[in-house]
Short mmCIF file of C-alpha atoms in Angstrom, two decimals:
data_model
loop_
_atom_site.label_atom_id
_atom_site.label_comp_id
_atom_site.label_asym_id
_atom_site.label_seq_id
_atom_site.Cartn_x
_atom_site.Cartn_y
_atom_site.Cartn_z
CA THR A 1 0.00 0.00 0.00
CA PHE A 2 1.52 3.26 -1.12
CA ALA A 3 0.04 5.87 1.22
CA PRO A 4 -0.33 9.46 0.00
CA VAL A 5 2.36 11.97 1.00
CA VAL A 6 1.75 15.72 0.78
CA HIS A 7 4.88 17.50 -0.41
CA ALA A 8 5.87 20.38 1.88
CA VAL A 9 7.16 22.15 -1.24
CA PRO A 10 5.41 21.19 -4.51
CA MET A 11 7.42 19.18 -7.03
CA MET A 12 6.96 21.12 -10.24
CA SER A 13 7.54 19.66 -13.69
CA LEU A 14 10.21 20.89 -16.09
CA ASP A 15 9.50 23.09 -19.10
CA ASN A 16 10.37 21.61 -22.48
CA ALA A 17 12.16 23.37 -25.33
CA MET A 18 12.37 21.29 -28.50
CA ASP A 19 14.18 23.79 -30.74
CA ALA A 20 16.18 27.03 -30.64
CA ASP A 21 13.08 29.24 -30.89
CA GLU A 22 11.39 27.55 -27.91
CA LEU A 23 14.63 27.84 -25.92
CA ALA A 24 14.86 31.55 -26.77
CA ALA A 25 11.24 32.09 -25.66
CA TRP A 26 11.98 30.29 -22.37
CA GLY A 27 15.05 32.50 -21.85
CA GLU A 28 13.00 35.64 -22.44
CA ARG A 29 10.41 34.53 -19.86
CA LEU A 30 13.22 33.84 -17.39
CA GLU A 31 14.76 37.27 -17.90
CA ARG A 32 11.39 39.01 -17.46
CA GLY A 33 10.96 37.15 -14.17
CA LEU A 34 14.34 38.42 -12.98
CA ASP A 35 13.35 42.07 -13.57
CA GLY A 36 16.38 42.72 -15.73
CA ALA A 37 18.96 41.00 -13.52
CA ALA A 38 21.59 38.98 -15.39
CA ALA A 39 20.80 35.29 -15.56
CA ARG A 40 23.38 32.60 -14.86
CA LEU A 41 22.37 29.12 -15.92
CA VAL A 42 23.39 25.62 -14.96
CA CYS A 43 23.30 23.12 -17.81
CA GLU A 44 23.12 19.48 -16.78
CA LEU A 45 21.94 16.15 -18.13
CA LYS A 46 18.29 15.17 -17.84
CA ILE A 47 18.07 11.67 -16.40
CA ASP A 48 15.07 9.65 -17.58
CA GLY A 49 13.71 7.93 -14.51
CA LEU A 50 11.20 8.61 -11.76
CA ALA A 51 11.24 11.85 -9.73
CA MET A 52 11.66 11.24 -6.00
CA SER A 53 11.64 13.35 -2.86
CA LEU A 54 13.61 12.08 0.15
CA ARG A 55 12.79 13.70 3.50
CA TYR A 56 15.30 13.63 6.34
CA GLU A 57 14.59 14.78 9.88
CA ALA A 58 17.42 15.00 12.40
CA GLY A 59 19.61 13.43 9.71
CA VAL A 60 17.48 10.28 9.34
CA LEU A 61 15.46 9.26 6.27
CA VAL A 62 11.79 9.39 7.31
CA HIS A 63 10.09 8.97 3.95
CA ALA A 64 10.58 8.76 0.22
CA ALA A 65 7.73 9.90 -2.01
CA THR A 66 7.08 9.92 -5.75
CA ARG A 67 6.21 13.20 -7.47
CA GLY A 68 2.58 12.17 -8.06
CA ASP A 69 0.63 15.21 -9.22
CA GLY A 70 3.29 17.56 -7.83
CA ARG A 71 1.46 18.21 -4.57
CA VAL A 72 0.71 14.66 -3.39
CA GLY A 73 2.88 11.66 -4.12
CA GLU A 74 3.06 8.05 -2.95
CA ASP A 75 5.10 6.71 -0.06
CA VAL A 76 7.68 4.26 -1.42
CA THR A 77 10.09 4.47 1.51
CA ALA A 78 10.56 0.72 2.05
CA ASN A 79 11.56 0.22 -1.58
CA VAL A 80 13.80 3.28 -1.78
CA ARG A 81 15.72 2.09 1.29
CA THR A 82 17.04 -0.76 -0.90
CA ILE A 83 18.86 1.69 -3.25
CA ALA A 84 22.56 1.92 -2.41
CA ASP A 85 22.83 5.57 -3.56
CA VAL A 86 20.26 6.69 -0.97
CA PRO A 87 21.78 7.28 2.48
CA GLU A 88 19.80 6.20 5.55
CA ARG A 89 21.56 8.88 7.62
CA LEU A 90 23.13 12.20 6.72
CA PRO A 91 26.48 13.41 8.05
CA ALA A 92 26.74 15.37 11.30
CA GLY A 93 25.68 18.98 10.88
CA ALA A 94 22.92 18.23 8.37
CA PRO A 95 19.86 20.52 8.57
CA GLU A 96 17.09 19.72 11.04
CA VAL A 97 14.84 19.01 8.04
CA VAL A 98 15.99 18.58 4.46
CA GLU A 99 14.24 17.21 1.41
CA VAL A 100 16.58 16.05 -1.33
CA ARG A 101 15.01 15.52 -4.71
CA GLY A 102 16.31 13.58 -7.63
CA GLU A 103 15.72 10.89 -10.19
CA ILE A 104 15.57 7.19 -9.46
CA TYR A 105 16.67 5.34 -12.58
CA MET A 106 17.82 1.98 -13.87
CA PRO A 107 21.27 2.08 -15.49
CA VAL A 108 21.25 0.68 -19.02
CA SER A 109 23.87 -1.90 -18.01
CA VAL A 110 21.52 -3.21 -15.29
CA PHE A 111 18.56 -3.17 -17.69
CA ASP A 112 20.53 -5.24 -20.22
CA ALA A 113 21.70 -7.68 -17.54
CA LEU A 114 18.18 -8.17 -16.15
CA ASN A 115 16.84 -8.84 -19.64
CA ARG A 116 19.60 -11.40 -20.28
CA GLU A 117 18.65 -13.13 -17.03
CA ALA A 118 14.96 -13.02 -17.98
CA THR A 119 15.71 -14.51 -21.40
CA GLU A 120 17.67 -17.36 -19.84
CA ALA A 121 14.85 -18.03 -17.38
CA GLY A 122 12.13 -17.81 -20.05
CA GLU A 123 10.55 -14.81 -18.30
CA ARG A 124 8.99 -11.66 -19.71
CA LEU A 125 11.46 -8.94 -20.73
CA LEU A 126 11.52 -5.41 -19.32
CA VAL A 127 10.31 -2.89 -21.92
CA ASN A 128 12.65 0.05 -21.24
CA PRO A 129 14.79 1.34 -18.34
CA ARG A 130 12.41 4.13 -17.32
CA ASN A 131 9.34 1.92 -17.06
CA ALA A 132 11.43 -0.75 -15.36
CA ALA A 133 12.57 1.75 -12.71
CA ALA A 134 9.02 2.98 -12.10
CA GLY A 135 7.67 -0.57 -11.86
CA SER A 136 10.49 -1.58 -9.54
CA LEU A 137 9.51 1.14 -7.06
CA ARG A 138 5.91 -0.06 -6.99
CA GLN A 139 6.72 -3.61 -5.92
CA LYS A 140 4.96 -4.79 -2.76
CA ASP A 141 8.07 -6.75 -1.78
CA PRO A 142 11.17 -4.52 -1.25
CA ALA A 143 13.37 -7.56 -1.96
CA VAL A 144 12.17 -7.45 -5.58
CA THR A 145 13.11 -3.76 -5.78
CA ALA A 146 16.55 -4.56 -4.33
CA ARG A 147 17.18 -7.12 -7.07
CA ARG A 148 16.50 -4.44 -9.72
CA ARG A 149 19.68 -2.54 -8.65
CA LEU A 150 18.30 0.99 -9.08
CA SER A 151 20.41 4.15 -8.81
CA MET A 152 19.78 7.83 -8.10
CA TRP A 153 21.00 11.25 -9.16
CA ALA A 154 20.08 14.10 -6.81
CA TYR A 155 19.47 17.52 -8.34
CA GLN A 156 17.27 19.73 -6.18
CA LEU A 157 16.16 20.69 -2.68
CA GLY A 158 12.62 20.79 -1.34
CA GLU A 159 11.94 21.97 2.20
CA VAL A 160 15.02 22.87 4.25
CA VAL A 161 14.88 23.88 7.92
CA GLY A 162 18.07 24.94 9.67
CA GLY A 163 20.28 24.74 6.61
CA PRO A 164 22.67 27.20 5.00
CA GLU A 165 21.51 30.04 2.78
CA ILE A 166 21.73 28.92 -0.82
CA ALA A 167 21.76 31.58 -3.51
CA SER A 168 21.90 29.50 -6.68
CA HIS A 169 21.14 26.12 -8.19
CA HIS A 170 24.86 25.40 -8.48
CA GLU A 171 25.29 26.03 -4.74
CA ALA A 172 22.36 23.68 -4.10
CA LEU A 173 24.08 20.93 -6.10
CA GLU A 174 27.28 21.43 -4.10
CA PHE A 175 25.36 21.29 -0.83
CA ILE A 176 23.50 18.13 -1.87
CA ALA A 177 26.82 16.49 -2.77
CA SER A 178 28.21 17.46 0.66
CA LEU A 179 25.37 15.46 2.23
CA GLY A 180 26.59 12.32 0.49
CA PHE A 181 24.29 12.18 -2.54
CA PRO A 182 25.45 11.50 -6.08
CA VAL A 183 25.07 14.58 -8.29
CA THR A 184 25.86 14.82 -11.97
CA GLN A 185 29.42 15.66 -12.91
CA GLU A 186 28.11 16.86 -16.28
CA ALA A 187 27.02 20.28 -15.00
CA LYS A 188 28.27 23.57 -16.41
CA VAL A 189 27.60 27.11 -15.19
CA VAL A 190 27.21 29.61 -18.04
CA GLY A 191 26.77 33.36 -17.98
CA GLY A 192 23.51 33.30 -19.91
CA ARG A 193 21.64 31.63 -22.71
CA ASP A 194 23.71 33.39 -25.39
CA GLU A 195 27.12 32.47 -24.01
CA GLU A 196 29.21 30.93 -26.79
CA ASN A 197 25.98 31.07 -28.90
CA ARG A 198 24.74 27.98 -27.04
CA PRO A 199 23.76 27.48 -23.40
CA CYS A 200 25.57 24.11 -23.24
#
């Protein structure tokens, strides 16, 4: 049973830009929202998995919840505890409350290995890594989730109580990494969307 969890800070979805014109329009909206202040951007990889919010109180993982509709997700704590990348406890000095958000995913190498095993056993194959990751988190038996060997990249903060002041997304990534979470190494800070004629 995956009980509902109300997110203290909503988990919003990303905007999409499929071509240069859509990216330019997004940049213009961003600049209007900054009232003329110069924008600095962080370019990073988009991981195709399942968005997750991990809530820690007094440094201990108390629940893991899916994004759901952005305001209410599902409690999948027992299954997320089986993922090696997710710490049960944070280091000393962690905020009183901190929500770390990221993407739970199945590495392609694991997906391929699981499908080889399924073929040898005459079992049904997994369709794709994203669906396999999502299905793995909805297993009633956490041991099944553990066998799926999921991973996580952390990329954002939700509610933080008693933490440092963070002025930028890049600082947030550095802080998340200091708590022991894997963050992408493929991140680049640029001065704006026109830097070098390309943001990334």
